[in-house]
Amino acid sequence: MTALSPGSTIGILGGGQLGRMMAAAAAQLGYRCHIYAPEADSVAAELSAAFTCAAYDDLTALEAFAKSCDIVTYEFENVPAQPLKKIIGKAALRPGVAPLEISQDRVAEKNFAESHGGKAAAFMPVKNFNQLADAIDKIGTPAIAKTIRMGYDGKGQARLRKGSNLEHIWHDLGRQPIVVEALVEFDAEFSVILVRGADGEIRFWDSARNSHEGGILAQSTVPAGPMVESQVAKARILASKIAEALDYVGVMTCEFFASSAGPIFNEMAPRVHNTGHWTIEGATTSQFENHIRAICGLPLGDTSSTAERVEMHNLIGTKIPDIAKLLSDDEAHVHLYGKGQAKPGRKMGHVTRLYR
């Protein structure tokens, strides 16, 4: 593709902190951003040239938005896929619709990964309550039940144990299709983040070891340790196959468990990712800049790490430490997302520290 010239407009579907950091990276390269989101309070819109506040299924607003943009991308995977098919032809969409459709369905996602040589934990889809007990019998306990669609940051999940009240769990998960997954014994969780250019070139960042609290990412650390390092190459092969099969353009993340049986695929995210925030200071080119480079047809930037060790800590909910104290730490790179109200589980910012 011909590279998008500076001054062009990049449309971003979604108005959260990922869109905010993408907009900052785009501005550095001379682009304008137009945010489209249904929430009036958008931290991404604060850094952008234009903002459309409308529902994702408002086809009139969506088409007008697309016509105002030279290219469109998205900042999270729960943007409804079907309406986006209506804007193809109005503006290029990178990545396309297919990555959204696959990542929005946990069963389709696992089947897709396994069809390209990956290994997921044992799983069984459950369409109605009557199938739940049978799925648990086949998968065994302990296990985890997840809604097939719309789950993130620990939402839409429930632990299944021997003797669990299945009626309560079914009710709590919204009485909707779910998938029952076997719990995996693992040494660590890690992510493979790649960027694929319009010409098919793929580059990887170092993989981070990730730790969660209450289902929400708390910390990412690079390097990830010997167990993870021994499995990264195999995990990268799968991530590359997925990206190539989708003719993917942009940054994509695949999450894995490092286990005695090798890397176990957990899920994919067709976007920039929280586990890659460390790349802003910790890599020569951040995930946000490389996503903008890729979708705009520019050469990809160097993904090498800039320090021997990098730690990224999320600032979550009401547990944010004193900001003045953080800023007095010469090792701390503080990023606040501009969200006014701190709520339990809400990502308010992050801090990255580099150790050379």
mmCIF file of C-alpha atoms in Angstrom:
data_model
loop_
_atom_site.group_PDB
_atom_site.id
_atom_site.type_symbol
_atom_site.label_atom_id
_atom_site.label_comp_id
_atom_site.label_asym_id
_atom_site.label_seq_id
_atom_site.Cartn_x
_atom_site.Cartn_y
_atom_site.Cartn_z
ATOM 1 C CA MET A 1 0.000 0.000 0.000
ATOM 2 C CA THR A 2 1.034 3.623 -0.458
ATOM 3 C CA ALA A 3 2.043 5.165 2.849
ATOM 4 C CA LEU A 4 -0.535 7.480 4.373
ATOM 5 C CA SER A 5 0.787 11.024 4.228
ATOM 6 C CA PRO A 6 1.174 13.181 7.363
ATOM 7 C CA GLY A 7 -1.928 15.256 8.031
ATOM 8 C CA SER A 8 -4.220 12.349 7.156
ATOM 9 C CA THR A 9 -6.927 11.264 9.584
ATOM 10 C CA ILE A 10 -6.901 7.982 11.471
ATOM 11 C CA GLY A 11 -10.261 6.861 12.830
ATOM 12 C CA ILE A 12 -10.165 4.949 16.113
ATOM 13 C CA LEU A 13 -13.130 2.887 17.261
ATOM 14 C CA GLY A 14 -13.188 3.018 21.054
ATOM 15 C CA GLY A 15 -12.518 5.896 23.399
ATOM 16 C CA GLY A 16 -10.447 4.458 26.251
ATOM 17 C CA GLN A 17 -6.830 4.648 27.309
ATOM 18 C CA LEU A 18 -5.568 2.440 24.495
ATOM 19 C CA GLY A 19 -7.086 4.860 21.990
ATOM 20 C CA ARG A 20 -5.563 7.743 23.952
ATOM 21 C CA MET A 21 -2.061 6.277 23.685
ATOM 22 C CA MET A 22 -2.580 5.430 20.020
ATOM 23 C CA ALA A 23 -3.651 9.023 19.369
ATOM 24 C CA ALA A 24 -0.506 10.311 21.095
ATOM 25 C CA ALA A 25 1.660 8.056 18.920
ATOM 26 C CA ALA A 26 -0.216 9.141 15.795
ATOM 27 C CA ALA A 27 0.277 12.819 16.624
ATOM 28 C CA GLN A 28 4.018 12.233 16.938
ATOM 29 C CA LEU A 29 4.001 10.962 13.347
ATOM 30 C CA GLY A 30 1.961 13.896 12.093
ATOM 31 C CA TYR A 31 -1.507 12.321 11.892
ATOM 32 C CA ARG A 32 -4.869 13.546 13.132
ATOM 33 C CA CYS A 33 -7.199 11.173 14.992
ATOM 34 C CA HIS A 34 -10.984 10.938 15.019
ATOM 35 C CA ILE A 35 -12.443 8.936 17.923
ATOM 36 C CA TYR A 36 -15.738 7.070 17.644
ATOM 37 C CA ALA A 37 -17.250 5.786 20.886
ATOM 38 C CA PRO A 38 -20.682 5.511 22.500
ATOM 39 C CA GLU A 39 -19.499 7.006 25.812
ATOM 40 C CA ALA A 40 -19.524 10.806 25.999
ATOM 41 C CA ASP A 41 -16.682 10.796 28.524
ATOM 42 C CA SER A 42 -13.737 9.685 26.386
ATOM 43 C CA VAL A 43 -10.118 10.000 27.506
ATOM 44 C CA ALA A 44 -9.021 9.253 23.935
ATOM 45 C CA ALA A 45 -11.105 12.098 22.517
ATOM 46 C CA GLU A 46 -9.266 14.547 24.781
ATOM 47 C CA LEU A 47 -6.119 13.994 22.687
ATOM 48 C CA SER A 48 -7.808 13.843 19.281
ATOM 49 C CA ALA A 49 -8.860 16.288 16.592
ATOM 50 C CA ALA A 50 -12.438 15.022 16.282
ATOM 51 C CA PHE A 51 -14.936 12.937 18.246
ATOM 52 C CA THR A 52 -18.134 11.197 17.251
ATOM 53 C CA CYS A 53 -20.258 10.035 20.172
ATOM 54 C CA ALA A 54 -22.684 7.465 18.823
ATOM 55 C CA ALA A 55 -23.651 3.824 19.199
ATOM 56 C CA TYR A 56 -21.592 1.254 17.321
ATOM 57 C CA ASP A 57 -24.713 0.082 15.473
ATOM 58 C CA ASP A 58 -25.697 3.599 14.373
ATOM 59 C CA LEU A 59 -24.978 3.032 10.688
ATOM 60 C CA THR A 60 -25.592 6.648 9.680
ATOM 61 C CA ALA A 61 -23.084 7.969 12.208
ATOM 62 C CA LEU A 62 -20.653 5.131 11.506
ATOM 63 C CA GLU A 63 -20.619 5.760 7.759
ATOM 64 C CA ALA A 64 -20.177 9.514 8.244
ATOM 65 C CA PHE A 65 -17.275 8.795 10.581
ATOM 66 C CA ALA A 66 -15.644 6.441 8.068
ATOM 67 C CA LYS A 67 -15.982 8.991 5.262
ATOM 68 C CA SER A 68 -14.135 11.565 7.389
ATOM 69 C CA CYS A 69 -11.171 9.200 7.886
ATOM 70 C CA ASP A 70 -8.404 7.998 5.620
ATOM 71 C CA ILE A 71 -8.053 4.754 7.581
ATOM 72 C CA VAL A 72 -9.895 3.191 10.520
ATOM 73 C CA THR A 73 -8.614 0.971 13.335
ATOM 74 C CA TYR A 74 -9.932 -0.139 16.721
ATOM 75 C CA GLU A 75 -8.651 -0.079 20.286
ATOM 76 C CA PHE A 76 -10.557 -3.023 21.773
ATOM 77 C CA GLU A 77 -12.059 -6.267 20.532
ATOM 78 C CA ASN A 78 -15.661 -5.840 21.665
ATOM 79 C CA VAL A 79 -16.614 -3.408 18.912
ATOM 80 C CA PRO A 80 -19.566 -5.131 17.168
ATOM 81 C CA ALA A 81 -18.217 -6.670 13.981
ATOM 82 C CA GLN A 82 -21.342 -6.749 11.835
ATOM 83 C CA PRO A 83 -21.870 -2.950 11.535
ATOM 84 C CA LEU A 84 -18.232 -2.503 10.501
ATOM 85 C CA LYS A 85 -18.878 -4.476 7.329
ATOM 86 C CA LYS A 86 -21.026 -1.560 6.222
ATOM 87 C CA ILE A 87 -18.134 0.908 6.263
ATOM 88 C CA ILE A 88 -15.718 -1.155 4.188
ATOM 89 C CA GLY A 89 -15.264 0.868 1.022
ATOM 90 C CA LYS A 90 -15.777 4.152 2.871
ATOM 91 C CA ALA A 91 -12.353 3.815 4.533
ATOM 92 C CA ALA A 92 -9.799 1.033 4.877
ATOM 93 C CA LEU A 93 -10.186 -0.951 8.114
ATOM 94 C CA ARG A 94 -6.970 -2.328 9.644
ATOM 95 C CA PRO A 95 -6.995 -4.879 11.147
ATOM 96 C CA GLY A 96 -10.094 -6.143 9.347
ATOM 97 C CA VAL A 97 -13.390 -7.562 10.590
ATOM 98 C CA ALA A 98 -12.302 -11.224 10.738
ATOM 99 C CA PRO A 99 -9.957 -10.780 13.755
ATOM 100 C CA LEU A 100 -12.821 -9.160 15.666
ATOM 101 C CA GLU A 101 -15.275 -11.937 14.829
ATOM 102 C CA ILE A 102 -12.856 -14.638 15.981
ATOM 103 C CA SER A 103 -11.670 -12.922 19.162
ATOM 104 C CA GLN A 104 -15.240 -12.113 20.227
ATOM 105 C CA ASP A 105 -16.136 -15.807 20.429
ATOM 106 C CA ARG A 106 -14.042 -17.846 22.882
ATOM 107 C CA VAL A 107 -14.915 -21.144 21.200
ATOM 108 C CA ALA A 108 -14.162 -19.875 17.691
ATOM 109 C CA GLU A 109 -10.926 -18.371 19.025
ATOM 110 C CA LYS A 110 -9.715 -21.648 20.539
ATOM 111 C CA ASN A 111 -10.727 -23.656 17.477
ATOM 112 C CA PHE A 112 -8.916 -21.184 15.236
ATOM 113 C CA ALA A 113 -5.732 -21.389 17.305
ATOM 114 C CA GLU A 114 -5.826 -25.183 17.363
ATOM 115 C CA SER A 115 -6.440 -25.322 13.601
ATOM 116 C CA HIS A 116 -3.075 -23.550 13.202
ATOM 117 C CA GLY A 117 -1.143 -25.879 15.481
ATOM 118 C CA GLY A 118 -1.782 -24.304 18.874
ATOM 119 C CA LYS A 119 -2.795 -26.102 22.032
ATOM 120 C CA ALA A 120 -5.555 -24.782 24.276
ATOM 121 C CA ALA A 121 -6.717 -26.116 27.628
ATOM 122 C CA ALA A 122 -9.427 -28.776 27.347
ATOM 123 C CA PHE A 123 -12.749 -27.012 26.798
ATOM 124 C CA MET A 124 -16.389 -27.663 26.040
ATOM 125 C CA PRO A 125 -19.051 -25.192 24.884
ATOM 126 C CA VAL A 126 -22.306 -25.042 26.844
ATOM 127 C CA LYS A 127 -25.369 -23.631 25.109
ATOM 128 C CA ASN A 128 -27.902 -24.081 27.926
ATOM 129 C CA PHE A 129 -28.094 -24.979 31.597
ATOM 130 C CA ASN A 130 -28.891 -28.622 30.905
ATOM 131 C CA GLN A 131 -25.479 -29.063 29.257
ATOM 132 C CA LEU A 132 -23.479 -27.564 32.131
ATOM 133 C CA ALA A 133 -23.312 -30.618 34.416
ATOM 134 C CA ASP A 134 -22.307 -32.843 31.492
ATOM 135 C CA ALA A 135 -19.515 -30.444 30.526
ATOM 136 C CA ILE A 136 -18.174 -30.456 34.084
ATOM 137 C CA ASP A 137 -18.242 -34.262 34.147
ATOM 138 C CA LYS A 138 -16.175 -34.379 30.967
ATOM 139 C CA ILE A 139 -13.753 -31.544 31.782
ATOM 140 C CA GLY A 140 -13.484 -32.266 35.504
ATOM 141 C CA THR A 141 -12.991 -29.891 38.425
ATOM 142 C CA PRO A 142 -11.573 -27.519 39.310
ATOM 143 C CA ALA A 143 -12.483 -25.716 36.096
ATOM 144 C CA ILE A 144 -13.537 -22.274 34.987
ATOM 145 C CA ALA A 145 -16.699 -21.179 33.220
ATOM 146 C CA LYS A 146 -16.508 -18.177 30.908
ATOM 147 C CA THR A 147 -19.105 -16.381 28.848
ATOM 148 C CA ILE A 148 -18.399 -17.044 25.191
ATOM 149 C CA ARG A 149 -18.732 -13.368 24.392
ATOM 150 C CA MET A 150 -17.910 -10.031 26.069
ATOM 151 C CA GLY A 151 -15.661 -11.189 28.922
ATOM 152 C CA TYR A 152 -12.541 -9.218 29.910
ATOM 153 C CA ASP A 153 -10.520 -8.262 33.004
ATOM 154 C CA GLY A 154 -11.943 -11.202 34.932
ATOM 155 C CA LYS A 155 -15.555 -10.317 34.085
ATOM 156 C CA GLY A 156 -17.883 -13.035 32.813
ATOM 157 C CA GLN A 157 -15.995 -15.817 34.624
ATOM 158 C CA ALA A 158 -16.696 -18.193 37.487
ATOM 159 C CA ARG A 159 -14.624 -20.878 39.195
ATOM 160 C CA LEU A 160 -16.155 -24.360 39.162
ATOM 161 C CA ARG A 161 -15.402 -26.666 42.061
ATOM 162 C CA LYS A 162 -16.795 -29.973 43.191
ATOM 163 C CA GLY A 163 -20.181 -29.218 44.711
ATOM 164 C CA SER A 164 -20.505 -25.727 43.158
ATOM 165 C CA ASN A 165 -24.066 -24.403 42.941
ATOM 166 C CA LEU A 166 -24.521 -24.591 39.188
ATOM 167 C CA GLU A 167 -27.819 -22.702 39.190
ATOM 168 C CA HIS A 168 -26.177 -19.732 40.900
ATOM 169 C CA ILE A 169 -23.226 -19.804 38.504
ATOM 170 C CA TRP A 170 -25.485 -20.017 35.460
ATOM 171 C CA HIS A 171 -27.495 -17.062 36.777
ATOM 172 C CA ASP A 172 -24.391 -15.003 37.601
ATOM 173 C CA LEU A 173 -23.027 -15.535 34.072
ATOM 174 C CA GLY A 174 -26.212 -14.165 32.543
ATOM 175 C CA ARG A 175 -27.904 -17.415 31.489
ATOM 176 C CA GLN A 176 -26.087 -17.268 28.161
ATOM 177 C CA PRO A 177 -23.768 -19.591 26.195
ATOM 178 C CA ILE A 178 -20.540 -20.286 28.063
ATOM 179 C CA VAL A 179 -17.442 -22.406 27.693
ATOM 180 C CA VAL A 180 -16.113 -24.672 30.431
ATOM 181 C CA GLU A 181 -12.307 -24.843 30.492
ATOM 182 C CA ALA A 182 -9.977 -27.091 32.430
ATOM 183 C CA LEU A 183 -7.688 -25.228 34.814
ATOM 184 C CA VAL A 184 -4.102 -25.391 33.641
ATOM 185 C CA GLU A 185 -1.161 -25.951 35.945
ATOM 186 C CA PHE A 186 1.392 -23.407 34.801
ATOM 187 C CA ASP A 187 4.592 -21.688 35.832
ATOM 188 C CA ALA A 188 3.692 -18.298 34.414
ATOM 189 C CA GLU A 189 1.375 -16.384 32.133
ATOM 190 C CA PHE A 190 3.028 -14.576 29.250
ATOM 191 C CA SER A 191 2.109 -12.640 26.165
ATOM 192 C CA VAL A 192 3.442 -12.654 22.631
ATOM 193 C CA ILE A 193 2.980 -9.240 21.044
ATOM 194 C CA LEU A 194 3.755 -8.825 17.371
ATOM 195 C CA VAL A 195 3.313 -6.200 14.728
ATOM 196 C CA ARG A 196 2.649 -7.157 11.125
ATOM 197 C CA GLY A 197 3.130 -4.574 8.414
ATOM 198 C CA ALA A 198 1.088 -4.093 5.270
ATOM 199 C CA ASP A 199 3.893 -5.847 3.371
ATOM 200 C CA GLY A 200 3.683 -8.929 5.611
ATOM 201 C CA GLU A 201 6.780 -8.243 7.698
ATOM 202 C CA ILE A 202 6.418 -9.425 11.305
ATOM 203 C CA ARG A 203 8.374 -8.185 14.312
ATOM 204 C CA PHE A 204 8.085 -9.254 17.954
ATOM 205 C CA TRP A 205 8.714 -7.525 21.261
ATOM 206 C CA ASP A 206 10.246 -9.462 24.137
ATOM 207 C CA SER A 207 7.581 -11.453 25.969
ATOM 208 C CA ALA A 208 6.505 -10.245 29.396
ATOM 209 C CA ARG A 209 5.666 -12.379 32.395
ATOM 210 C CA ASN A 210 2.249 -11.214 33.584
ATOM 211 C CA SER A 211 0.646 -11.382 37.020
ATOM 212 C CA HIS A 212 -3.004 -10.671 37.753
ATOM 213 C CA GLU A 213 -5.056 -9.678 40.774
ATOM 214 C CA GLY A 214 -8.778 -10.361 40.663
ATOM 215 C CA GLY A 215 -8.540 -11.166 36.973
ATOM 216 C CA ILE A 216 -6.975 -7.775 36.164
ATOM 217 C CA LEU A 217 -3.382 -7.373 35.028
ATOM 218 C CA ALA A 218 -1.279 -6.040 37.902
ATOM 219 C CA GLN A 219 2.296 -6.302 36.592
ATOM 220 C CA SER A 220 4.278 -7.199 33.468
ATOM 221 C CA THR A 221 7.971 -7.994 33.710
ATOM 222 C CA VAL A 222 10.632 -8.369 30.992
ATOM 223 C CA PRO A 223 12.538 -10.658 30.807
ATOM 224 C CA ALA A 224 9.930 -13.251 31.738
ATOM 225 C CA GLY A 225 12.240 -15.905 33.203
ATOM 226 C CA PRO A 226 13.736 -19.205 31.982
ATOM 227 C CA MET A 227 10.487 -21.219 31.790
ATOM 228 C CA VAL A 228 8.802 -18.643 29.592
ATOM 229 C CA GLU A 229 11.910 -17.955 27.537
ATOM 230 C CA SER A 230 12.124 -21.653 26.659
ATOM 231 C CA GLN A 231 8.585 -21.557 25.206
ATOM 232 C CA VAL A 232 8.503 -18.190 23.462
ATOM 233 C CA ALA A 233 9.793 -19.474 20.114
ATOM 234 C CA LYS A 234 6.984 -22.019 19.795
ATOM 235 C CA ALA A 235 4.391 -19.479 20.908
ATOM 236 C CA ARG A 236 5.677 -17.004 18.313
ATOM 237 C CA ILE A 237 5.244 -19.563 15.548
ATOM 238 C CA LEU A 238 1.551 -19.900 16.427
ATOM 239 C CA ALA A 239 1.064 -16.123 16.694
ATOM 240 C CA SER A 240 2.704 -15.672 13.282
ATOM 241 C CA LYS A 241 0.463 -18.306 11.708
ATOM 242 C CA ILE A 242 -2.628 -16.637 13.153
ATOM 243 C CA ALA A 243 -1.550 -13.203 11.886
ATOM 244 C CA GLU A 244 -0.728 -14.525 8.426
ATOM 245 C CA ALA A 245 -3.974 -16.496 8.143
ATOM 246 C CA LEU A 246 -5.916 -13.310 8.919
ATOM 247 C CA ASP A 247 -3.733 -11.150 6.626
ATOM 248 C CA TYR A 248 -3.388 -9.071 9.755
ATOM 249 C CA VAL A 249 -2.031 -5.511 9.720
ATOM 250 C CA GLY A 250 -1.169 -3.873 13.027
ATOM 251 C CA VAL A 251 -0.319 -5.000 16.557
ATOM 252 C CA MET A 252 -1.733 -8.311 17.787
ATOM 253 C CA THR A 253 -1.386 -10.057 21.139
ATOM 254 C CA CYS A 254 -1.660 -13.736 22.033
ATOM 255 C CA GLU A 255 -1.642 -14.781 25.678
ATOM 256 C CA PHE A 256 -0.231 -18.113 26.857
ATOM 257 C CA PHE A 257 0.368 -20.234 29.943
ATOM 258 C CA ALA A 258 3.905 -21.583 30.270
ATOM 259 C CA SER A 259 3.336 -25.188 31.360
ATOM 260 C CA SER A 260 5.254 -28.464 31.569
ATOM 261 C CA ALA A 261 3.439 -29.449 28.361
ATOM 262 C CA GLY A 262 4.645 -26.345 26.527
ATOM 263 C CA PRO A 263 2.839 -23.089 25.761
ATOM 264 C CA ILE A 264 -0.938 -23.329 26.252
ATOM 265 C CA PHE A 265 -2.903 -20.807 24.193
ATOM 266 C CA ASN A 266 -5.315 -18.733 26.286
ATOM 267 C CA GLU A 267 -6.668 -15.958 24.084
ATOM 268 C CA MET A 268 -5.878 -13.424 21.395
ATOM 269 C CA ALA A 269 -6.474 -9.686 21.286
ATOM 270 C CA PRO A 270 -6.474 -7.991 17.853
ATOM 271 C CA ARG A 271 -5.119 -4.717 19.198
ATOM 272 C CA VAL A 272 -2.479 -3.036 21.298
ATOM 273 C CA HIS A 273 -2.458 -4.572 24.752
ATOM 274 C CA ASN A 274 -2.028 -3.725 28.431
ATOM 275 C CA THR A 275 0.847 -6.211 28.680
ATOM 276 C CA GLY A 276 2.717 -4.128 26.097
ATOM 277 C CA HIS A 277 2.545 -0.774 27.883
ATOM 278 C CA TRP A 278 6.132 -1.293 29.012
ATOM 279 C CA THR A 279 7.246 -0.792 25.388
ATOM 280 C CA ILE A 280 6.646 2.979 25.574
ATOM 281 C CA GLU A 281 9.904 3.467 27.484
ATOM 282 C CA GLY A 282 11.229 -0.089 27.440
ATOM 283 C CA ALA A 283 11.523 -0.644 23.687
ATOM 284 C CA THR A 284 13.041 1.346 20.849
ATOM 285 C CA THR A 285 9.604 1.588 19.206
ATOM 286 C CA SER A 286 6.453 1.221 21.303
ATOM 287 C CA GLN A 287 3.523 -0.999 20.426
ATOM 288 C CA PHE A 288 1.434 2.151 19.860
ATOM 289 C CA GLU A 289 3.831 3.739 17.392
ATOM 290 C CA ASN A 290 4.321 0.477 15.511
ATOM 291 C CA HIS A 291 0.575 -0.036 15.247
ATOM 292 C CA ILE A 292 0.251 3.401 13.653
ATOM 293 C CA ARG A 293 3.221 2.690 11.368
ATOM 294 C CA ALA A 294 1.720 -0.622 10.258
ATOM 295 C CA ILE A 295 -1.805 0.553 9.468
ATOM 296 C CA CYS A 296 -0.444 3.630 7.671
ATOM 297 C CA GLY A 297 1.896 1.597 5.470
ATOM 298 C CA LEU A 298 5.100 2.940 7.019
ATOM 299 C CA PRO A 299 8.257 0.914 7.756
ATOM 300 C CA LEU A 300 8.092 -0.903 11.088
ATOM 301 C CA GLY A 301 10.269 0.326 13.943
ATOM 302 C CA ASP A 302 12.858 -1.559 15.969
ATOM 303 C CA THR A 303 11.205 -3.624 18.732
ATOM 304 C CA SER A 304 14.374 -4.263 20.760
ATOM 305 C CA SER A 305 14.238 -3.705 24.521
ATOM 306 C CA THR A 306 16.182 -0.718 25.834
ATOM 307 C CA ALA A 307 16.972 -2.074 29.314
ATOM 308 C CA GLU A 308 18.093 -5.296 30.940
ATOM 309 C CA ARG A 309 14.900 -5.418 32.992
ATOM 310 C CA VAL A 310 11.582 -3.604 32.673
ATOM 311 C CA GLU A 311 8.640 -3.631 35.088
ATOM 312 C CA MET A 312 5.201 -2.192 34.373
ATOM 313 C CA HIS A 313 2.682 -1.816 37.204
ATOM 314 C CA ASN A 314 -0.960 -0.950 36.620
ATOM 315 C CA LEU A 315 -2.557 1.720 38.804
ATOM 316 C CA ILE A 316 -5.919 0.153 39.521
ATOM 317 C CA GLY A 317 -9.008 1.593 41.171
ATOM 318 C CA THR A 318 -8.642 3.254 44.536
ATOM 319 C CA LYS A 319 -5.248 1.653 45.264
ATOM 320 C CA ILE A 320 -3.279 4.381 43.476
ATOM 321 C CA PRO A 321 -0.259 5.478 45.519
ATOM 322 C CA ASP A 322 0.503 9.133 46.115
ATOM 323 C CA ILE A 323 1.244 10.652 42.696
ATOM 324 C CA ALA A 324 3.770 13.144 44.070
ATOM 325 C CA LYS A 325 5.671 10.276 45.657
ATOM 326 C CA LEU A 326 5.638 8.377 42.368
ATOM 327 C CA LEU A 327 6.913 11.400 40.474
ATOM 328 C CA SER A 328 9.724 11.887 42.978
ATOM 329 C CA ASP A 329 11.038 8.445 42.016
ATOM 330 C CA ASP A 330 13.596 9.066 39.259
ATOM 331 C CA GLU A 331 13.140 5.495 37.982
ATOM 332 C CA ALA A 332 9.372 5.812 37.555
ATOM 333 C CA HIS A 333 7.741 6.708 34.244
ATOM 334 C CA VAL A 334 4.209 7.669 35.246
ATOM 335 C CA HIS A 335 1.252 7.494 32.856
ATOM 336 C CA LEU A 336 -2.155 8.705 34.028
ATOM 337 C CA TYR A 337 -5.133 8.205 31.730
ATOM 338 C CA GLY A 338 -7.137 11.288 32.698
ATOM 339 C CA LYS A 339 -10.019 9.367 34.254
ATOM 340 C CA GLY A 340 -11.756 11.474 36.854
ATOM 341 C CA GLN A 341 -13.227 8.869 39.187
ATOM 342 C CA ALA A 342 -11.294 5.958 40.637
ATOM 343 C CA LYS A 343 -13.536 2.888 40.817
ATOM 344 C CA PRO A 344 -12.674 -0.629 42.005
ATOM 345 C CA GLY A 345 -11.027 -2.504 39.143
ATOM 346 C CA ARG A 346 -10.722 0.573 36.934
ATOM 347 C CA LYS A 347 -7.351 1.112 35.240
ATOM 348 C CA MET A 348 -6.330 4.661 36.095
ATOM 349 C CA GLY A 349 -2.783 4.587 34.767
ATOM 350 C CA HIS A 350 0.484 2.676 34.868
ATOM 351 C CA VAL A 351 4.083 3.089 36.002
ATOM 352 C CA THR A 352 7.090 1.676 34.177
ATOM 353 C CA ARG A 353 10.568 1.263 35.630
ATOM 354 C CA LEU A 354 13.705 0.456 33.629
ATOM 355 C CA TYR A 355 16.751 -1.228 35.138
ATOM 356 C CA ARG A 356 19.938 -0.983 33.058
#
